[in-house]
CSV table of C-alpha atoms in Angstrom, one decimal:
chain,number,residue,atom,x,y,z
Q,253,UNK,CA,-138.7,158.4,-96.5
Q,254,UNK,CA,-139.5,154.9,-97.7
Q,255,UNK,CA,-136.5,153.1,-99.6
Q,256,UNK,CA,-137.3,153.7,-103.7
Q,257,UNK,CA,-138.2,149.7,-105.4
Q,258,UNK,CA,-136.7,149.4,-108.5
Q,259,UNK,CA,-140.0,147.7,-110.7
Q,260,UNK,CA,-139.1,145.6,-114.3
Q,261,UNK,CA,-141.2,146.7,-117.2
Q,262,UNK,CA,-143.4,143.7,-117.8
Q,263,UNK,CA,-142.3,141.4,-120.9
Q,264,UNK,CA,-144.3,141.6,-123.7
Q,265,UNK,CA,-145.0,138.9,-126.2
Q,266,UNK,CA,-142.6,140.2,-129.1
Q,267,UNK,CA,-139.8,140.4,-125.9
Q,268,UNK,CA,-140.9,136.8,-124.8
Q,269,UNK,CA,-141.2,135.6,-128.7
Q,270,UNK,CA,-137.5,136.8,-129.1
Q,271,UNK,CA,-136.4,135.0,-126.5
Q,272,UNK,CA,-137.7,131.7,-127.0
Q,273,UNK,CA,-136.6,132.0,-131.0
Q,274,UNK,CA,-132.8,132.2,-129.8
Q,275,UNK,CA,-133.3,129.9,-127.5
Q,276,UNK,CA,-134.3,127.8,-130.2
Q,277,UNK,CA,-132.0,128.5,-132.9
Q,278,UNK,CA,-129.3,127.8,-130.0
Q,279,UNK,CA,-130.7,124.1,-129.8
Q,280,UNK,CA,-130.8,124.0,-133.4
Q,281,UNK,CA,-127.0,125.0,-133.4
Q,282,UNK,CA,-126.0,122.6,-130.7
Q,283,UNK,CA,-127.9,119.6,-132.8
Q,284,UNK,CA,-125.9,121.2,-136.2
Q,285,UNK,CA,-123.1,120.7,-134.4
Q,286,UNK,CA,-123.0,117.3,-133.4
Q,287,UNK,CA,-124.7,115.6,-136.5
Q,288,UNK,CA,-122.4,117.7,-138.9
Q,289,UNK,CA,-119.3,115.4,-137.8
Q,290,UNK,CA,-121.2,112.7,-137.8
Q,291,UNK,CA,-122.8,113.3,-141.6
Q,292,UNK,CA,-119.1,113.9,-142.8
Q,293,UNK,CA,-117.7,110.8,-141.1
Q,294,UNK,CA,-120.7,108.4,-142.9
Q,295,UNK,CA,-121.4,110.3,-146.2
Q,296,UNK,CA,-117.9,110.7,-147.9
Q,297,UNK,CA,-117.8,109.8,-151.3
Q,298,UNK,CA,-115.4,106.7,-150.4
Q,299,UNK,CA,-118.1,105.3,-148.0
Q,300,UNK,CA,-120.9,106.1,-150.3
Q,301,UNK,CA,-119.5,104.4,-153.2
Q,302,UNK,CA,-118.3,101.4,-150.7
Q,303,UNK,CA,-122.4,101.2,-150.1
Q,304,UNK,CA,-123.3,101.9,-153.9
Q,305,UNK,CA,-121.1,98.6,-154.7
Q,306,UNK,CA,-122.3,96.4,-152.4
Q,307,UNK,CA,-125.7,97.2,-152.3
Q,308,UNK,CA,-126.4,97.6,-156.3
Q,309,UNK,CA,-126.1,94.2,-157.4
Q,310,UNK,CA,-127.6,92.7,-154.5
Q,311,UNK,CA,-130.7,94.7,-155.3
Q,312,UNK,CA,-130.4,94.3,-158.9
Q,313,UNK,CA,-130.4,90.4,-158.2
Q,314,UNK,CA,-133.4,90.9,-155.5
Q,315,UNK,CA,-136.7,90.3,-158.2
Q,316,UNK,CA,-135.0,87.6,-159.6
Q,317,UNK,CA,-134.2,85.5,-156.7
Q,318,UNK,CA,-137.6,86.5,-155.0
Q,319,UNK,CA,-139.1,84.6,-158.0
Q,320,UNK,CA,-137.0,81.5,-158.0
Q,321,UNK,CA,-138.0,80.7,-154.6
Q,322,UNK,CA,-141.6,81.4,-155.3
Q,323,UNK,CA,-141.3,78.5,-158.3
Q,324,UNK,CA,-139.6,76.6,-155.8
Q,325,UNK,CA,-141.9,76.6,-152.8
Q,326,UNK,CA,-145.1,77.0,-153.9
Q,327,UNK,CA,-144.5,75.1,-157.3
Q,328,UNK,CA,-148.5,73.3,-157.2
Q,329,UNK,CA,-149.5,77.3,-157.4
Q,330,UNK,CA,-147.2,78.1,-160.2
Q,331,UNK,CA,-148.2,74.8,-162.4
Q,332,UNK,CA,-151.8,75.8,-162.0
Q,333,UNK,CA,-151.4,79.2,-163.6
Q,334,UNK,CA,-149.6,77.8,-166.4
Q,335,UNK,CA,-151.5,75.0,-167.2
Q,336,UNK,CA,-155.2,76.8,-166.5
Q,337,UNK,CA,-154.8,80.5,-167.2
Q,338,UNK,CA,-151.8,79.9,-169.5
Q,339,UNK,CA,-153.7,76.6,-171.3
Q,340,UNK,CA,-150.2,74.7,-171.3
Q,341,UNK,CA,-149.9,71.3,-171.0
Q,342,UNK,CA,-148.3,69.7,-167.9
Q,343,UNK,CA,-145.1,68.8,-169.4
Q,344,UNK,CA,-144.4,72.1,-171.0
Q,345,UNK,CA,-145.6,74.0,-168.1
Q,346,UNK,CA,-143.1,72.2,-165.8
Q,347,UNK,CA,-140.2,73.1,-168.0
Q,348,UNK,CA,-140.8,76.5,-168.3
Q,349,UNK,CA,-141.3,76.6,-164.6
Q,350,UNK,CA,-137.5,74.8,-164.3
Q,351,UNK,CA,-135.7,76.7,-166.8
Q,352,UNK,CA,-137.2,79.5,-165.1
Q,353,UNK,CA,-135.6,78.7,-161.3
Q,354,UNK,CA,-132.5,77.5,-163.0
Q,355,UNK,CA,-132.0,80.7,-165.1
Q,356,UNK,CA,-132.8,83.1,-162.3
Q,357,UNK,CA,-130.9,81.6,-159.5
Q,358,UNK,CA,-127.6,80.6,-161.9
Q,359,UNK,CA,-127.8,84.3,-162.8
Q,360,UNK,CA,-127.7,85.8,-159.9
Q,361,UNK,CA,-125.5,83.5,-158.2
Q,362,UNK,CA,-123.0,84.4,-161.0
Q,363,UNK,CA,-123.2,88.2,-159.9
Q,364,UNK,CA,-123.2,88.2,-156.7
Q,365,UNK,CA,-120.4,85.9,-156.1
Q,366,UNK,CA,-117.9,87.4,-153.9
Q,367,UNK,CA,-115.2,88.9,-156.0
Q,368,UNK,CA,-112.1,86.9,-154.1
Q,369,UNK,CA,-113.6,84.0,-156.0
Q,370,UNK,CA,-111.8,83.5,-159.6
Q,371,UNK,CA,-112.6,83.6,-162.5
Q,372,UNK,CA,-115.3,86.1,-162.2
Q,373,UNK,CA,-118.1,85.4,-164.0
Q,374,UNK,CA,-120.6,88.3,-163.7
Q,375,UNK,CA,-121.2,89.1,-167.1
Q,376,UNK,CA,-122.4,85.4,-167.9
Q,377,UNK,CA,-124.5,86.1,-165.3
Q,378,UNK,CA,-126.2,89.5,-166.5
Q,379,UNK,CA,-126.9,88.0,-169.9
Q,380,UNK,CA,-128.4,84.5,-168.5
Q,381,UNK,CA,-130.6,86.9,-166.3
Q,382,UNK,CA,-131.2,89.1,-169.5
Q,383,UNK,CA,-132.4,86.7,-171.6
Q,384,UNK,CA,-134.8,85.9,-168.7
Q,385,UNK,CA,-136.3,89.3,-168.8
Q,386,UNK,CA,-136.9,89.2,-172.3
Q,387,UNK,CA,-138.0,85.5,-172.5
Q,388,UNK,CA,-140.5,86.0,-169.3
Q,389,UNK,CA,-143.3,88.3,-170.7
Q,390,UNK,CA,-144.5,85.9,-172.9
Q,391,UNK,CA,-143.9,83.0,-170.7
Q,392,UNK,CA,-146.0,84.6,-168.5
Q,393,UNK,CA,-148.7,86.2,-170.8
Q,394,UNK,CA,-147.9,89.6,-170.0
Q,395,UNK,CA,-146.5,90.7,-173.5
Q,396,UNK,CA,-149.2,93.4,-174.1
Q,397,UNK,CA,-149.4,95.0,-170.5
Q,398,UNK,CA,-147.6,98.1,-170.9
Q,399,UNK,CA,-146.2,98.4,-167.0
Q,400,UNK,CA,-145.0,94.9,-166.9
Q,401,UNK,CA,-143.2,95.9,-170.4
Q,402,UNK,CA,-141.7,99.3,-169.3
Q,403,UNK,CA,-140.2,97.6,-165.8
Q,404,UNK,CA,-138.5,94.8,-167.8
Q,405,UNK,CA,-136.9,97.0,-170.2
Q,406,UNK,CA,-136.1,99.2,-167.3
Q,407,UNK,CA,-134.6,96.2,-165.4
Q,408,UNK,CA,-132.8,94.8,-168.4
Q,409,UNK,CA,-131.0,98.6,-168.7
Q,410,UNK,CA,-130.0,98.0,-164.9
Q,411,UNK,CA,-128.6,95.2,-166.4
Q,412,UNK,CA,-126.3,96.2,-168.9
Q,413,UNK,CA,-125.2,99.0,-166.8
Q,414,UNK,CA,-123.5,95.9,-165.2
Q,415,UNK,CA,-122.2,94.7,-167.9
Q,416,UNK,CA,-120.5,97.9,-168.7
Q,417,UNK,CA,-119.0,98.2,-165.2
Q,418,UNK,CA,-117.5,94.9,-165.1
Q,419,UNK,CA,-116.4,96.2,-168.9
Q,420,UNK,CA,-114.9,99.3,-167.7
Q,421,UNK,CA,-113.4,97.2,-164.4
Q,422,UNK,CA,-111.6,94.8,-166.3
Q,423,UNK,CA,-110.4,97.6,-169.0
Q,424,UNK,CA,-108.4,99.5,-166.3
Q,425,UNK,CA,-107.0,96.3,-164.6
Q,426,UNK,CA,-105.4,94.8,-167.9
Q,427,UNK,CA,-104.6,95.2,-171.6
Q,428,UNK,CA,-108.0,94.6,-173.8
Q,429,UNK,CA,-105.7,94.5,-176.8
Q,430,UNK,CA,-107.5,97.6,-178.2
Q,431,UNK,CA,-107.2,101.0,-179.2
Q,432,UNK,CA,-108.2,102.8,-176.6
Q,433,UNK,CA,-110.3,104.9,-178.0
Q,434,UNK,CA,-111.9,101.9,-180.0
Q,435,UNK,CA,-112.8,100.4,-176.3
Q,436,UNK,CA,-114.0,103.5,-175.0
Q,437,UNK,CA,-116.1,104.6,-177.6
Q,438,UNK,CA,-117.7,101.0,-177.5
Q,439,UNK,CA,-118.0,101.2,-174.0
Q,440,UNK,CA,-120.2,104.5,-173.7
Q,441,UNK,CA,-122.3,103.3,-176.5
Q,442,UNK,CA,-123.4,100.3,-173.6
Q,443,UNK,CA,-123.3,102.9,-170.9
Q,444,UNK,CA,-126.0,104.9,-172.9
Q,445,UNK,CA,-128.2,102.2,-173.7
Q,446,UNK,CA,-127.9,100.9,-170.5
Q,447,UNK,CA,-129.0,104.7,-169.1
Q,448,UNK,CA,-131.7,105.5,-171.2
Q,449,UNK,CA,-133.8,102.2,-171.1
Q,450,UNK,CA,-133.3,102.5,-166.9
Q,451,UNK,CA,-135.3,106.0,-167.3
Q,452,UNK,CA,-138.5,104.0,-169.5
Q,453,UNK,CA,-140.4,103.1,-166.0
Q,454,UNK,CA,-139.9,106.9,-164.7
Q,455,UNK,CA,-140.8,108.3,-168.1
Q,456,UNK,CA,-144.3,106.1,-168.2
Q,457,UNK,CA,-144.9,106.4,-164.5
Q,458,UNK,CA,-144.9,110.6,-165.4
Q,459,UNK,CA,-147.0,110.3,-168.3
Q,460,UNK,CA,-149.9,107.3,-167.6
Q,461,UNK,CA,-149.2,106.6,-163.7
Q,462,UNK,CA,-153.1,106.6,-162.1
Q,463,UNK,CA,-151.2,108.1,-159.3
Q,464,UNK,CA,-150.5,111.0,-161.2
Q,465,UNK,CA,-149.1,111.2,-164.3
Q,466,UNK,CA,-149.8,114.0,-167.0
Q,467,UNK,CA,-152.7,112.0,-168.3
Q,468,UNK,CA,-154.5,112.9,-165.1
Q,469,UNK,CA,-153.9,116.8,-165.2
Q,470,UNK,CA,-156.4,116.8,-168.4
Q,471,UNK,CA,-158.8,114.6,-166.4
Q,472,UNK,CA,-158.6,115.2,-163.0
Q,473,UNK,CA,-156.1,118.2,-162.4
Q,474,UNK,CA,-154.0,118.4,-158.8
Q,475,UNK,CA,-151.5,120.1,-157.5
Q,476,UNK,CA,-149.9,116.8,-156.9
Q,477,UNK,CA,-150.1,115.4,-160.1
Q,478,UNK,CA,-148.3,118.3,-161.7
Q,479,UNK,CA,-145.9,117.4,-159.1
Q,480,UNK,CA,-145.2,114.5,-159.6
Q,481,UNK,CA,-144.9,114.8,-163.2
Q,482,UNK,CA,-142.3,117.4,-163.0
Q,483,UNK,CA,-140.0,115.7,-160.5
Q,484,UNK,CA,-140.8,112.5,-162.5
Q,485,UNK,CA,-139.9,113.7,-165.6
Q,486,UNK,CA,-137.0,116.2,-164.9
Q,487,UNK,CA,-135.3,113.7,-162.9
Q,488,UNK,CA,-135.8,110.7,-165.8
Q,489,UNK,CA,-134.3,113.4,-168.2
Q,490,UNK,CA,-131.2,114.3,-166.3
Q,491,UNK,CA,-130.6,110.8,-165.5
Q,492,UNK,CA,-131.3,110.4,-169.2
Q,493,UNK,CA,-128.7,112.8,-170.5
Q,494,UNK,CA,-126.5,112.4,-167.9
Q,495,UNK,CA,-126.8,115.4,-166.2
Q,496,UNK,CA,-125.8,115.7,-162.0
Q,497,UNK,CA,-126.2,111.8,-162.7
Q,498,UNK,CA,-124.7,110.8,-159.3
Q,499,UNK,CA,-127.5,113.1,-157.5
Q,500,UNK,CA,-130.4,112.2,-159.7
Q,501,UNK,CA,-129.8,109.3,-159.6
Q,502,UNK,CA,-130.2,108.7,-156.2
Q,503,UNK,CA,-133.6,111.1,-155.6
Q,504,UNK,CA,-135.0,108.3,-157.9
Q,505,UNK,CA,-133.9,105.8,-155.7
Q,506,UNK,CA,-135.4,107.5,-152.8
Q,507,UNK,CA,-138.7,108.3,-154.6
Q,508,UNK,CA,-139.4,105.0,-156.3
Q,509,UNK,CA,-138.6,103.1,-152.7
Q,510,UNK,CA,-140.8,105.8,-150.8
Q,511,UNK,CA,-143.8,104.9,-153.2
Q,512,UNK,CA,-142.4,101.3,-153.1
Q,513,UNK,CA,-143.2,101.1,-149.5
Q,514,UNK,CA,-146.8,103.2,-150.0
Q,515,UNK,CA,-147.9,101.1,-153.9
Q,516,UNK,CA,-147.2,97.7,-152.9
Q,517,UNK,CA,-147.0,96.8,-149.0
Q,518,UNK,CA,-147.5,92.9,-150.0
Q,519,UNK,CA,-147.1,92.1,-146.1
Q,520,UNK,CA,-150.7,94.0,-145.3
Q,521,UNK,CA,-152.1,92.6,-148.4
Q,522,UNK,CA,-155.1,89.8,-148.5
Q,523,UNK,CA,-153.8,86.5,-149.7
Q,524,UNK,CA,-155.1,86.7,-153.1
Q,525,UNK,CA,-153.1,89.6,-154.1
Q,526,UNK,CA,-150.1,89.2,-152.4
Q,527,UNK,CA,-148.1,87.3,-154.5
Q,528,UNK,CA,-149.1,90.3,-157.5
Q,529,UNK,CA,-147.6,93.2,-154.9
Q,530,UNK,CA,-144.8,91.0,-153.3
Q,531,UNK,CA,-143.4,90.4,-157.2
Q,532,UNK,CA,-143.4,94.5,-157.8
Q,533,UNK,CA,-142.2,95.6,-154.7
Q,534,UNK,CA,-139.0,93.2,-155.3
Q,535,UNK,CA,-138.9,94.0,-159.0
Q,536,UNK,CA,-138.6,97.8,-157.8
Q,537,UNK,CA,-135.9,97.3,-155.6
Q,538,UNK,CA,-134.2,95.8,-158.4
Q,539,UNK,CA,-135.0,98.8,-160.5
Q,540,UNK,CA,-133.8,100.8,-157.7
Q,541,UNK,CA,-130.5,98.3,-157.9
Q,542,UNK,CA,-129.8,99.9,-161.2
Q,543,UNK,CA,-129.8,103.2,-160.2
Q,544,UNK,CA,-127.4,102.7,-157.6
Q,545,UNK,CA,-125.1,101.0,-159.6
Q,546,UNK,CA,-125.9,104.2,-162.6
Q,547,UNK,CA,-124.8,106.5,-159.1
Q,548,UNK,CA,-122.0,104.5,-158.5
Q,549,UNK,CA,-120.2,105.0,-162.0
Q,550,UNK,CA,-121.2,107.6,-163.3
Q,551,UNK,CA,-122.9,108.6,-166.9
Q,552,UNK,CA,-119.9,107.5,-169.2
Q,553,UNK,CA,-118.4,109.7,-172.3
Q,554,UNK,CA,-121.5,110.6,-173.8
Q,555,UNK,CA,-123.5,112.7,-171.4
Q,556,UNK,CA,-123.4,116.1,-170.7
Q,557,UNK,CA,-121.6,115.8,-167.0
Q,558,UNK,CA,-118.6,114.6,-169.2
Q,559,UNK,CA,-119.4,117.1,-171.8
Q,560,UNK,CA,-119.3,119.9,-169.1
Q,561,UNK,CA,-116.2,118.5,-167.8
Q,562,UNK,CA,-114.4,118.5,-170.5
Q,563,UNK,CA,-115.4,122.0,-171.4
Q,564,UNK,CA,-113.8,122.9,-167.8
């Protein structure tokens, strides 16, 4: 009697299927594993705000030392503009052209001096560099274009949110000599305006961006421009009323650089527009500067995050 062969029931593709999923969701647990350590170690909230601190006032500083240089190195460029498309004389052209490389790079010297270095002088610095941005559309002829507009104001709320931290710094290192609730209430009032004119680029990007802003659903509807508009927009609102500012804030970084990198690549650019994208690519990052530093400390007394919180 020949010896009995025990024969395997041949896989089928839902046994084979199964099998490869949990060999897959084992990878996926061995890689969860090891990054998870990893993502605790880098992203705490000491070493994220270490980042926030260094890394928000250098980028705030970014457009405006970008520009210096430009006046400085290619200065026959610069003189042509003003005397030719802005019809200035020579003399006058030349002077706007110094007052603007001495006002840009004094400014941002000021902030960005290391902190060891006494006395610090960071908020002279802010307002030299904020009475640039308001001085430099109509140096520049660009008083009516309503983009150039909405990123100055936008950069001169970055600004002020400066201002306020250095104010809120030196009000918990020493004795202003006020009521404290005098102080603070002043305070939020800077933090507010600071906030809401950081949101006015975000706010016009959602409604008249070409890219896809809510004038485009009535003209050309997409699934992207209603998109865009709602990320735009929610995210300018919370940031605007100070609601999960920390987080907002930061998916507006990482959306304006991501379209940063895609709007204004200056380094694949022809010659002739170059300079145009170099000058809003650095001008974002300074935007983006803002919002770091909006990240870094928080919404102030009048938002709803301290409203909730004091609700709690």
């Amino acid at each position: 009697r020949p010896a009995h062969r025990s024969r395997r029931a041949p896989q089928t593709p839902l046994a084979r299927g199964g099998r490869e999923r949990s060999g897959m969701q084992q990878v996926l647990r061995q890689i969860q594993e090891a990054v998870e350590p990893v993502l605790e170690r880098s992203l705490t909230k000491r070493r994220r705000q270490e980042f926030l601190a260094s890394a928000g006032p250098l980028f705030l500083c970014l457009t405006f030392i970008e520009d210096a240089l430009r006046v400085l190195l290619r200065w026959k460029e610069q003189m042509s503009y003003m005397t030719v498309t802005m019809r200035m004389s020579g003399w006058l052209g030349g002077l706007l052209l110094i007052f603007s490389l001495v006002t840009q790079m004094t400014g941002s010297v000021l902030v960005l001096r290391p902190k060891e270095v006494k006395p610090s002088r960071v908020k002279v610095g802010c307002y030299t560099l904020l009475a640039f941005v308001f001085l430099q559309p109509f140096m520049y002829g660009q008083a009516r274009d309503a983009d150039f507009m909405c990123r100055s104001v936008t950069l001169a709320g970055g600004l002020l949110l400066l201002i306020w931290s250095e104010n809120d710094r030196k009000q918990r290192s020493e004795d202003m000599g006020l009521p404290s609730g005098m102080e603070s209430t002043s305070s939020d009032r800077l933090q507010l305006c600071g906030r809401v004119l950081l949101t006015f680029l975000f706010f016009f990007q959602a409604v008249y961006s070409e890219n896809g802003g809510m004038h485009r659903l009535w003209t050309a509807p997409s699934l992207f421009g209603l998109i865009s508009f709602v990320v735009l927009a929610g995210l300018a609102g919370m940031v605007c009323a100070g609601f999960k500012t920390e987080w907002s804030a930061l998916l507006l970084c990482g959306i304006l650089f991501l379209s940063n990198l895609y709007m204004y690549p200056f380094w694949s650019i022809r010659e002739g527009l170059r300079d145009f994208y170099r000058y809003y690519f650095f001008q974002t990052l300074s935007i983006i500067g803002g919002l770091m530093l909006l990240a870094l400390h928080g919404p102030g007394g009048i938002s709803l995050d301290k409203g909730m919180k004091k609700a709690i």
